[in-house]
Amino acid sequence: MLSVRCVPRGFKFSYIVPIPKPKDYYSKPLKCDDFRGIAMSPILSKVFEYCLLEKCNYFLKTSDTQFDSRYSVRTIVESFVRKGSTVNLCAIDLSKAFDKVNLHALFIKLMKRNVPIQLLSLLENMLFDCHSCVKWENVMFGVRQGSVLAPFLFAVFLNELSDTCNLDRNRFIVVYADDILLISRSVVNLENLIHLCERELNWLDMAINYKKSCCLRIGPRCDVSCANIISLTGQVLPWTNVIRYLGIFIVQSRTFKCSIDEAKRSFYRAANAIFGKISRFASEEVTLHFLKTKCVPVLLYGLEALPLNKSQIFY
């Protein structure tokens, strides 16, 4: 396939399984935006992508800052707070990030890495004329979710954005997939950092969902009112008391603190769902096994990187 620079036609066929995104989908009418489309591809195409990834992994390496970074965020914030600073955070939400990857911009990023022409032509053949991509006015977009290579290509797509985190020691950009968190000691620097991200994302043809993007303060002056953060397009990013980042809920406080209320609600919801299905038909051992494997991980998700107070540990 590398020598002929194309993949079999069957590799491009897939079907999309819609999965509801909001956790409260059972209590409100759903819209098209409330679903995430996951492409189910042929098994052989996934095997080929694994082989291709192992052979060409060198060209898809990205910045060390792109990783599950909840502990790093905690470390950065606590370091600033210990020095008496109030940290300003901004969680940026990208609108339909995976679905709206501009393939031409992606290929430009790959060409800057001196990717061999054989690999570049093969990726072009794999991604274009793919029946699971989002098509609008004869333009192809998207790296299909469910593909083996998609997360790596998306990381390459946003790699230059994550590299800008080394601007100085007073501000950071932490990127993991499409979750972007900006950290700064001052409100002015935070706004400048947002503008920097906007310019890069605009070049990539990516849009920020300002309705889901917000800012938060942690430190001695966390409750002091600040000027609004204004984007380049004139959108206001509000200051809130809690932001969600990689499944955890960071709250406004004098120290780095997270809320586990949502985790508790999810735990009880999952436990009630199990009890509602098996009722009294299953033995206690089976019920406890289901609770241990399906419910407890929901409650403990991310706790290894979070500080817990005595009341939370006692619970």
Coordinates of N, CA and C in Angstrom, one line a residue, residues 18-252:
P18 N -24.3 7.0 16.5 CA -24.5 8.2 17.3 C -24.5 7.9 18.8
I19 N -23.7 8.6 19.5 CA -23.7 8.4 21.0 C -24.1 9.7 21.7
P20 N -25.0 9.7 22.6 CA -25.4 11.0 23.2 C -24.3 11.5 24.0
K21 N -24.0 12.8 23.9 CA -23.0 13.5 24.7 C -23.4 14.0 26.1
P22 N -24.5 14.7 26.2 CA -24.8 15.2 27.6 C -25.2 14.1 28.5
K23 N -24.8 14.2 29.8 CA -25.2 13.2 30.8 C -26.7 13.3 31.2
D24 N -27.3 14.4 30.9 CA -28.7 14.5 31.3 C -29.6 14.3 30.1
Y25 N -29.2 13.5 29.1 CA -29.9 13.3 27.9 C -31.3 12.7 28.2
Y26 N -31.4 12.0 29.3 CA -32.7 11.4 29.6 C -33.8 12.4 30.0
S27 N -33.4 13.6 30.3 CA -34.3 14.6 30.9 C -34.6 15.7 30.0
K28 N -34.2 15.7 28.7 CA -34.4 16.8 27.8 C -34.5 16.3 26.4
P29 N -35.2 17.0 25.5 CA -35.2 16.5 24.1 C -33.9 16.7 23.4
L30 N -33.4 15.7 22.7 CA -32.1 15.8 22.1 C -32.1 16.5 20.7
K31 N -31.0 17.1 20.4 CA -30.8 17.7 19.1 C -29.6 17.1 18.4
C32 N -29.4 17.4 17.2 CA -28.3 16.8 16.4 C -26.9 17.1 17.1
D33 N -26.8 18.3 17.7 CA -25.5 18.6 18.3 C -25.3 17.8 19.6
D34 N -26.3 17.1 20.1 CA -26.1 16.4 21.4 C -25.6 15.0 21.2
F35 N -25.2 14.7 19.9 CA -24.7 13.3 19.6 C -23.2 13.4 19.1
R36 N -22.5 12.4 19.4 CA -21.1 12.3 18.9 C -21.1 11.1 18.0
G37 N -20.6 11.3 16.7 CA -20.6 10.2 15.8 C -19.3 9.5 15.8
I38 N -19.4 8.2 16.1 CA -18.2 7.3 16.1 C -18.2 6.4 14.9
A39 N -17.2 6.5 14.1 CA -17.1 5.7 12.9 C -16.6 4.3 13.2
M40 N -17.4 3.3 12.8 CA -17.0 1.9 12.9 C -16.4 1.4 11.6
S41 N -15.1 1.2 11.6 CA -14.3 0.9 10.4 C -14.1 -0.6 10.3
P42 N -13.7 -1.1 9.1 CA -13.4 -2.6 9.0 C -12.2 -2.9 9.8
I43 N -12.2 -4.1 10.4 CA -11.1 -4.6 11.2 C -9.7 -4.5 10.5
L44 N -9.7 -4.9 9.2 CA -8.4 -4.9 8.5 C -7.9 -3.5 8.4
S45 N -8.7 -2.5 8.2 CA -8.2 -1.2 8.1 C -7.6 -0.7 9.4
K46 N -8.1 -1.2 10.6 CA -7.5 -0.8 11.9 C -6.2 -1.5 12.0
V47 N -6.1 -2.8 11.6 CA -4.8 -3.5 11.7 C -3.8 -2.8 10.9
F48 N -4.2 -2.3 9.7 CA -3.2 -1.6 8.8 C -2.8 -0.3 9.4
E49 N -3.7 0.4 10.1 CA -3.3 1.7 10.7 C -2.4 1.4 11.9
Y50 N -2.6 0.3 12.6 CA -1.6 0.0 13.7 C -0.2 -0.2 13.1
C51 N -0.2 -1.0 12.0 CA 1.1 -1.3 11.4 C 1.8 0.0 10.8
L52 N 0.9 0.9 10.2 CA 1.4 2.1 9.7 C 1.9 3.0 10.8
L53 N 1.2 3.0 12.0 CA 1.6 3.8 13.1 C 3.0 3.4 13.7
E54 N 3.1 2.0 13.7 CA 4.4 1.5 14.3 C 5.6 1.8 13.3
K55 N 5.3 1.8 12.0 CA 6.4 2.0 11.0 C 6.7 3.5 10.9
C56 N 5.7 4.4 11.1 CA 5.9 5.8 10.8 C 5.7 6.7 12.0
N57 N 5.9 6.1 13.2 CA 5.6 6.8 14.4 C 6.5 8.0 14.6
Y58 N 7.7 8.0 14.1 CA 8.6 9.1 14.2 C 8.1 10.4 13.6
F59 N 7.4 10.3 12.5 CA 6.9 11.5 11.9 C 5.6 12.1 12.5
L60 N 5.0 11.3 13.5 CA 3.8 11.8 14.1 C 4.0 12.2 15.6
K61 N 5.3 12.3 16.0 CA 5.6 12.7 17.4 C 5.2 14.1 17.6
T62 N 4.7 14.4 18.8 CA 4.2 15.7 19.2 C 4.8 16.2 20.4
S63 N 4.5 17.4 20.8 CA 5.1 18.0 22.0 C 4.8 17.2 23.3
D64 N 5.7 17.2 24.2 CA 5.6 16.5 25.5 C 4.5 17.1 26.3
T65 N 4.0 18.3 26.0 CA 2.9 18.9 26.8 C 1.6 18.3 26.4
Q66 N 1.5 17.5 25.4 CA 0.2 16.9 25.0 C 0.0 15.6 25.7
F67 N -0.5 15.6 26.9 CA -0.8 14.3 27.6 C -1.9 14.6 28.6
D68 N -2.4 13.6 29.2 CA -3.4 13.8 30.3 C -2.8 14.5 31.4
S69 N -3.1 15.8 31.5 CA -2.3 16.7 32.3 C -3.0 17.3 33.6
R70 N -3.9 16.5 34.2 CA -4.6 17.0 35.3 C -3.6 17.3 36.5
Y71 N -2.6 16.4 36.7 CA -1.7 16.6 37.8 C -0.8 17.8 37.5
S72 N -0.4 18.0 36.2 CA 0.4 19.1 35.8 C -0.3 20.4 36.1
V73 N -1.6 20.5 35.8 CA -2.3 21.7 36.0 C -2.3 22.0 37.5
R74 N -2.6 20.9 38.3 CA -2.6 21.1 39.8 C -1.2 21.6 40.3
T75 N -0.1 21.0 39.7 CA 1.2 21.4 40.1 C 1.5 22.9 39.8
I76 N 1.1 23.3 38.6 CA 1.4 24.7 38.2 C 0.6 25.7 39.0
V77 N -0.7 25.4 39.3 CA -1.5 26.3 40.0 C -1.0 26.3 41.5
E78 N -0.7 25.2 42.1 CA -0.2 25.2 43.5 C 1.1 25.9 43.6
S79 N 2.0 25.9 42.6 CA 3.3 26.6 42.6 C 3.0 28.1 42.6
F80 N 2.1 28.6 41.8 CA 1.8 30.0 41.8 C 1.2 30.5 43.1
V81 N 0.3 29.7 43.6 CA -0.5 30.1 44.8 C 0.5 30.1 46.0
R82 N 1.5 29.2 46.1 CA 2.4 29.2 47.2 C 3.3 30.5 47.2
K83 N 3.4 31.1 46.0 CA 4.2 32.3 45.9 C 3.3 33.6 46.1
G84 N 2.1 33.4 46.5 CA 1.2 34.5 46.7 C 0.4 35.0 45.6
S85 N 0.5 34.3 44.4 CA -0.2 34.8 43.2 C -1.6 34.2 43.1
T86 N -2.4 34.9 42.4 CA -3.8 34.4 42.1 C -3.7 34.0 40.6
V87 N -4.1 32.7 40.4 CA -3.9 32.1 39.1 C -5.3 32.3 38.3
N88 N -5.1 32.6 37.1 CA -6.3 32.8 36.2 C -6.3 31.7 35.2
L89 N -7.4 30.9 35.1 CA -7.5 29.8 34.2 C -8.6 30.1 33.2
C90 N -8.5 29.6 32.0 CA -9.5 29.7 31.0 C -9.6 28.3 30.2
A91 N -10.8 27.7 30.3 CA -11.0 26.5 29.6 C -11.6 26.8 28.2
I92 N -11.0 26.4 27.2 CA -11.4 26.7 25.8 C -12.1 25.4 25.2
D93 N -13.3 25.5 24.7 CA -14.0 24.4 24.1 C -14.0 24.7 22.6
L94 N -13.5 23.7 21.8 CA -13.5 23.8 20.4 C -14.8 23.2 19.8
S95 N -15.4 23.9 18.9 CA -16.6 23.5 18.3 C -16.4 22.4 17.3
K96 N -17.0 21.1 17.5 CA -16.9 20.0 16.6 C -15.4 19.8 16.2
A97 N -14.5 19.7 17.1 CA -13.1 19.7 16.9 C -12.7 18.6 15.9
F98 N -13.0 17.3 16.1 CA -12.6 16.2 15.3 C -13.2 16.3 13.9
D99 N -14.5 16.8 13.9 CA -15.2 16.8 12.6 C -14.8 17.9 11.7
K100 N -14.2 18.9 12.2 CA -13.9 20.1 11.4 C -12.4 20.3 11.2
V101 N -11.6 19.2 11.3 CA -10.2 19.3 10.9 C -10.1 19.6 9.5
N102 N -9.4 20.7 9.1 CA -9.2 21.1 7.7 C -8.0 20.2 7.2
L103 N -8.3 19.3 6.3 CA -7.3 18.4 5.8 C -6.2 19.0 5.1
H104 N -6.4 20.1 4.4 CA -5.3 20.9 3.7 C -4.4 21.5 4.8
A105 N -4.9 22.0 5.9 CA -4.1 22.5 6.9 C -3.3 21.4 7.6
L106 N -3.9 20.2 7.7 CA -3.2 19.1 8.3 C -2.1 18.6 7.4
F107 N -2.3 18.6 6.1 CA -1.2 18.2 5.2 C 0.0 19.2 5.2
I108 N -0.4 20.5 5.4 CA 0.7 21.5 5.5 C 1.5 21.3 6.7
K109 N 0.9 20.9 7.9 CA 1.6 20.6 9.1 C 2.5 19.4 8.9
L110 N 2.0 18.4 8.2 CA 2.8 17.2 7.9 C 4.0 17.5 7.0
M111 N 3.7 18.3 6.0 CA 4.8 18.6 5.1 C 5.9 19.4 5.8
K112 N 5.6 20.2 6.8 CA 6.6 20.9 7.6 C 7.5 20.0 8.4
R113 N 6.9 18.8 8.6 CA 7.7 17.8 9.3 C 8.5 16.9 8.4
N114 N 8.5 17.3 7.1 CA 9.3 16.5 6.1 C 8.8 15.0 6.0
V115 N 7.5 14.8 6.1 CA 7.0 13.5 6.0 C 7.2 13.0 4.6
P116 N 7.7 11.7 4.4 CA 8.0 11.2 3.1 C 6.7 11.3 2.2
I117 N 7.0 11.5 0.9 CA 5.9 11.7 0.0 C 5.0 10.5 -0.1
Q118 N 5.6 9.3 0.1 CA 4.8 8.1 0.1 C 3.7 8.0 1.2
L119 N 4.2 8.4 2.4 CA 3.3 8.4 3.5 C 2.2 9.5 3.3
L120 N 2.7 10.7 2.9 CA 1.7 11.8 2.7 C 0.7 11.5 1.6
S121 N 1.1 10.9 0.5 CA 0.1 10.5 -0.5 C -0.8 9.4 0.0
L122 N -0.3 8.5 0.8 CA -1.2 7.4 1.4 C -2.2 8.0 2.3
L123 N -1.8 8.9 3.2 CA -2.8 9.6 4.1 C -3.8 10.4 3.4
E124 N -3.4 11.0 2.3 CA -4.3 11.8 1.5 C -5.4 10.8 0.9
N125 N -4.9 9.7 0.4 CA -5.8 8.7 -0.2 C -6.8 8.1 0.8
M126 N -6.3 8.0 2.1 CA -7.1 7.4 3.1 C -8.2 8.4 3.6
L127 N -7.9 9.7 3.7 CA -8.8 10.6 4.3 C -9.7 11.3 3.3
F128 N -9.3 11.4 2.0 CA -10.3 11.9 1.0 C -11.2 10.8 0.5
D129 N -12.3 11.3 0.0 CA -13.3 10.3 -0.5 C -13.7 9.3 0.5
C130 N -13.7 9.7 1.8 CA -14.1 8.7 2.8 C -15.5 9.0 3.2
H131 N -16.3 7.9 3.2 CA -17.8 8.1 3.3 C -18.2 8.4 4.7
S132 N -17.3 8.4 5.7 CA -17.7 8.8 7.1 C -17.4 10.2 7.5
C133 N -16.7 10.9 6.5 CA -16.4 12.3 6.8 C -17.6 13.2 6.7
V134 N -17.5 14.4 7.3 CA -18.6 15.3 7.2 C -18.4 16.1 5.9
K135 N -19.4 16.1 5.1 CA -19.4 16.8 3.8 C -20.3 18.0 3.8
W136 N -19.8 19.2 3.4 CA -20.7 20.4 3.3 C -20.2 21.2 2.1
E137 N -21.1 21.3 1.2 CA -20.9 22.1 0.0 C -19.6 21.6 -0.8
N138 N -19.6 20.3 -1.0 CA -18.5 19.6 -1.8 C -17.1 19.8 -1.1
V139 N -17.0 20.1 0.2 CA -15.8 20.2 0.8 C -15.7 19.1 1.9
M140 N -14.5 18.4 1.9 CA -14.4 17.3 2.9 C -13.7 17.8 4.1
F141 N -14.2 17.4 5.3 CA -13.6 17.7 6.6 C -13.5 16.5 7.5
G142 N -12.6 16.6 8.4 CA -12.7 15.6 9.5 C -11.7 14.4 9.5
V143 N -11.2 14.1 10.7 CA -10.5 12.8 10.9 C -11.5 12.0 11.7
R144 N -11.9 10.9 11.1 CA -13.1 10.2 11.7 C -12.7 9.6 13.1
Q145 N -13.6 9.8 14.0 CA -13.5 9.3 15.4 C -13.7 7.8 15.3
G146 N -12.9 7.0 15.9 CA -12.9 5.6 15.8 C -11.8 5.0 15.0
S147 N -11.0 5.9 14.3 CA -9.8 5.5 13.6 C -8.6 5.4 14.5
V148 N -7.7 4.5 14.2 CA -6.5 4.4 15.0 C -5.6 5.6 14.9
L149 N -5.4 6.1 13.6 CA -4.5 7.2 13.4 C -5.1 8.6 13.7
A150 N -6.5 8.7 13.9 CA -7.1 10.0 14.1 C -6.6 10.7 15.3
P151 N -6.4 10.1 16.5 CA -5.9 10.9 17.6 C -4.5 11.5 17.4
F152 N -3.6 10.7 16.7 CA -2.3 11.1 16.4 C -2.2 12.3 15.4
L153 N -3.1 12.1 14.3 CA -3.2 13.2 13.4 C -3.7 14.5 14.0
F154 N -4.7 14.3 14.9 CA -5.2 15.5 15.5 C -4.2 16.2 16.4
A155 N -3.4 15.4 17.1 CA -2.3 15.9 18.0 C -1.3 16.7 17.1
V156 N -1.0 16.2 15.9 CA -0.1 16.9 15.0 C -0.7 18.2 14.6
F157 N -2.0 18.2 14.4 CA -2.8 19.3 13.9 C -2.7 20.5 14.9
L158 N -2.7 20.2 16.2 CA -2.7 21.2 17.3 C -1.3 21.3 17.9
N159 N -0.3 20.7 17.4 CA 1.0 20.6 18.1 C 1.6 22.0 18.2
E160 N 1.5 22.8 17.2 CA 2.1 24.2 17.3 C 1.5 25.0 18.4
L161 N 0.2 24.8 18.6 CA -0.6 25.5 19.6 C 0.0 25.1 21.0
S162 N 0.2 23.8 21.2 CA 0.7 23.3 22.5 C 2.1 23.7 22.7
D163 N 2.9 23.9 21.6 CA 4.3 24.3 21.8 C 4.5 25.7 22.3
T164 N 3.4 26.6 22.2 CA 3.5 27.9 22.7 C 3.4 28.0 24.2
C165 N 3.3 26.9 24.9 CA 3.2 26.9 26.3 C 4.5 27.3 26.9
N166 N 5.6 27.3 26.1 CA 6.9 27.6 26.7 C 7.3 29.1 26.4
L167 N 6.2 29.9 26.5 CA 6.4 31.3 26.2 C 7.2 32.0 27.3
D168 N 6.8 31.8 28.5 CA 7.6 32.2 29.7 C 7.1 31.4 30.9
R169 N 7.6 31.8 32.1 CA 7.2 31.1 33.3 C 6.0 31.6 34.0
N170 N 5.3 32.6 33.4 CA 4.1 33.1 34.0 C 2.8 32.7 33.3
R171 N 2.9 32.0 32.2 CA 1.7 31.6 31.5 C 2.0 30.3 30.8
F172 N 0.9 29.4 30.7 CA 1.1 28.1 30.1 C -0.2 27.8 29.3
I173 N 0.0 26.9 28.3 CA -1.1 26.4 27.5 C -1.0 24.8 27.7
V174 N -2.0 24.2 28.2 CA -2.0 22.8 28.4 C -3.0 22.2 27.4
V175 N -2.6 21.3 26.6 CA -3.5 20.7 25.5 C -3.5 19.2 25.7
Y176 N -4.7 18.7 25.6 CA -4.9 17.2 25.6 C -6.1 17.0 24.6
A177 N -5.8 16.5 23.4 CA -6.9 16.3 22.4 C -7.5 17.7 22.1
D178 N -8.8 17.8 22.3 CA -9.5 19.1 22.0 C -9.7 19.8 23.3
D179 N -9.2 19.4 24.4 CA -9.3 20.1 25.7 C -8.1 21.1 25.9
I180 N -8.4 22.4 25.9 CA -7.3 23.4 26.0 C -7.6 24.2 27.3
L181 N -6.5 24.3 28.1 CA -6.6 25.0 29.3 C -5.5 26.0 29.4
L182 N -5.8 27.3 29.5 CA -4.8 28.4 29.6 C -4.6 28.8 31.1
I183 N -3.4 29.0 31.5 CA -3.0 29.3 32.8 C -2.2 30.6 32.8
S184 N -2.5 31.6 33.6 CA -1.7 32.8 33.6 C -1.8 33.5 35.0
R185 N -0.7 34.2 35.4 CA -0.7 34.9 36.6 C -1.6 36.2 36.6
S186 N -1.7 36.8 35.4 CA -2.4 38.1 35.3 C -3.5 37.9 34.3
V187 N -4.5 38.8 34.5 CA -5.7 38.8 33.6 C -5.3 39.3 32.2
V188 N -4.4 40.2 32.2 CA -4.0 40.8 30.9 C -3.3 39.7 30.1
N189 N -2.3 39.0 30.7 CA -1.6 37.9 30.0 C -2.6 36.8 29.6
L190 N -3.6 36.5 30.4 CA -4.6 35.5 30.0 C -5.3 35.9 28.7
E191 N -5.7 37.2 28.7 CA -6.4 37.7 27.5 C -5.5 37.6 26.2
N192 N -4.2 38.0 26.4 CA -3.3 37.9 25.3 C -3.1 36.5 24.9
L193 N -3.1 35.6 25.8 CA -2.9 34.1 25.5 C -4.1 33.6 24.7
I194 N -5.3 34.1 25.1 CA -6.5 33.7 24.4 C -6.4 34.2 22.9
H195 N -6.0 35.4 22.7 CA -5.8 36.0 21.4 C -4.8 35.2 20.6
L196 N -3.7 34.8 21.2 CA -2.7 34.0 20.5 C -3.3 32.7 20.0
C197 N -4.1 32.0 20.9 CA -4.8 30.8 20.5 C -5.8 31.0 19.4
E198 N -6.5 32.1 19.5 CA -7.5 32.4 18.5 C -6.9 32.6 17.1
R199 N -5.7 33.2 17.0 CA -5.1 33.4 15.7 C -4.6 32.1 15.1
E200 N -4.0 31.2 16.0 CA -3.6 29.9 15.5 C -4.8 29.0 15.1
L201 N -5.8 29.0 15.9 CA -7.0 28.3 15.5 C -7.7 28.8 14.3
N202 N -7.7 30.1 14.1 CA -8.3 30.7 12.9 C -7.6 30.2 11.7
W203 N -6.2 30.2 11.8 CA -5.4 29.7 10.6 C -5.7 28.2 10.4
L204 N -6.0 27.5 11.4 CA -6.4 26.1 11.3 C -7.8 25.8 10.8
D205 N -8.6 26.9 10.7 CA -10.0 26.8 10.4 C -10.8 26.1 11.4
M206 N -10.4 26.4 12.7 CA -11.1 25.8 13.8 C -11.9 26.9 14.6
A207 N -13.0 26.6 15.1 CA -13.8 27.6 15.8 C -13.9 27.3 17.3
I208 N -13.9 28.3 18.1 CA -14.1 28.2 19.5 C -15.5 28.3 19.9
N209 N -16.0 27.4 20.7 CA -17.4 27.5 21.2 C -17.4 28.4 22.4
Y210 N -17.7 29.7 22.2 CA -17.6 30.6 23.3 C -18.6 30.4 24.4
K211 N -19.7 29.7 24.0 CA -20.8 29.5 25.0 C -20.3 28.5 26.1
K212 N -19.4 27.6 25.7 CA -18.9 26.6 26.7 C -17.5 26.9 27.2
S213 N -16.9 28.1 26.8 CA -15.6 28.5 27.2 C -15.8 29.5 28.4
C214 N -15.0 29.4 29.4 CA -15.1 30.3 30.6 C -13.8 30.4 31.3
C215 N -13.8 31.3 32.3 CA -12.6 31.6 33.1 C -12.8 31.4 34.6
L216 N -11.8 31.2 35.3 CA -11.9 31.0 36.8 C -10.6 31.4 37.4
R217 N -10.7 31.9 38.7 CA -9.6 32.3 39.5 C -9.3 31.4 40.7
I218 N -8.1 31.2 41.0 CA -7.7 30.4 42.2 C -6.5 31.2 42.9
G219 N -6.7 31.4 44.2 CA -5.7 32.0 44.9 C -6.2 33.0 46.0
P220 N -5.3 33.8 46.6 CA -5.7 34.7 47.7 C -6.8 35.7 47.3
R221 N -6.8 36.1 46.0 CA -7.8 37.1 45.5 C -8.8 36.5 44.6
C222 N -9.2 35.3 44.8 CA -10.0 34.6 43.9 C -11.4 35.2 43.8
D223 N -11.8 35.9 44.9 CA -13.2 36.4 44.9 C -13.2 37.9 44.5
V224 N -12.1 38.5 44.1 CA -12.1 39.8 43.6 C -12.6 39.9 42.2
S225 N -13.5 40.8 41.9 CA -14.1 41.0 40.6 C -13.0 41.5 39.6
C226 N -13.0 40.9 38.4 CA -12.0 41.3 37.4 C -12.7 41.8 36.1
A227 N -12.0 42.4 35.3 CA -12.5 42.9 34.0 C -12.9 41.7 33.1
N228 N -13.8 41.8 32.3 CA -14.2 40.7 31.4 C -13.1 40.4 30.4
I229 N -13.0 39.1 30.0 CA -12.0 38.7 29.0 C -12.8 38.8 27.7
I230 N -12.2 39.6 26.7 CA -12.8 39.8 25.4 C -12.0 39.1 24.4
S231 N -12.6 38.3 23.5 CA -12.0 37.7 22.4 C -11.7 38.6 21.3
L232 N -11.0 38.2 20.2 CA -10.7 39.0 19.1 C -12.0 39.3 18.3
T233 N -13.0 38.4 18.4 CA -14.3 38.6 17.7 C -15.3 39.4 18.6
G234 N -14.9 39.9 19.7 CA -15.8 40.6 20.6 C -16.6 39.8 21.5
Q235 N -16.4 38.5 21.6 CA -17.1 37.6 22.5 C -16.6 37.8 23.9
V236 N -17.5 37.7 24.9 CA -17.1 37.8 26.3 C -17.0 36.4 26.9
L237 N -15.8 36.1 27.5 CA -15.7 34.8 28.2 C -15.9 35.1 29.7
P238 N -17.0 34.5 30.2 CA -17.4 34.9 31.6 C -16.5 34.2 32.6
W239 N -16.5 34.9 33.8 CA -15.8 34.3 35.0 C -16.9 33.4 35.7
T240 N -16.5 32.2 36.1 CA -17.4 31.3 36.7 C -16.8 30.8 38.0
N241 N -17.6 30.0 38.7 CA -17.1 29.4 40.0 C -16.6 28.0 39.8
V242 N -16.9 27.4 38.7 CA -16.4 26.0 38.4 C -16.2 25.8 36.9
I243 N -15.2 25.1 36.6 CA -14.9 24.7 35.2 C -14.7 23.2 35.1
R244 N -15.0 22.7 34.0 CA -14.8 21.2 33.8 C -13.6 21.1 32.9
Y245 N -12.7 20.2 33.3 CA -11.5 20.0 32.5 C -11.1 18.5 32.6
L246 N -11.2 17.8 31.5 CA -10.8 16.3 31.4 C -11.6 15.5 32.5
G247 N -12.9 15.8 32.6 CA -13.7 15.0 33.5 C -13.7 15.4 34.9
I248 N -12.9 16.4 35.3 CA -12.9 16.8 36.7 C -13.4 18.3 36.8
F249 N -13.9 18.7 37.9 CA -14.5 20.0 38.1 C -13.7 20.8 39.1
I250 N -13.0 21.8 38.5 CA -12.1 22.7 39.3 C -13.0 23.9 39.8
V251 N -12.9 24.2 41.1 CA -13.8 25.2 41.6 C -12.9 26.4 42.1
Q252 N -13.6 27.6 42.1 CA -12.9 28.8 42.6 C -12.7 28.7 44.1

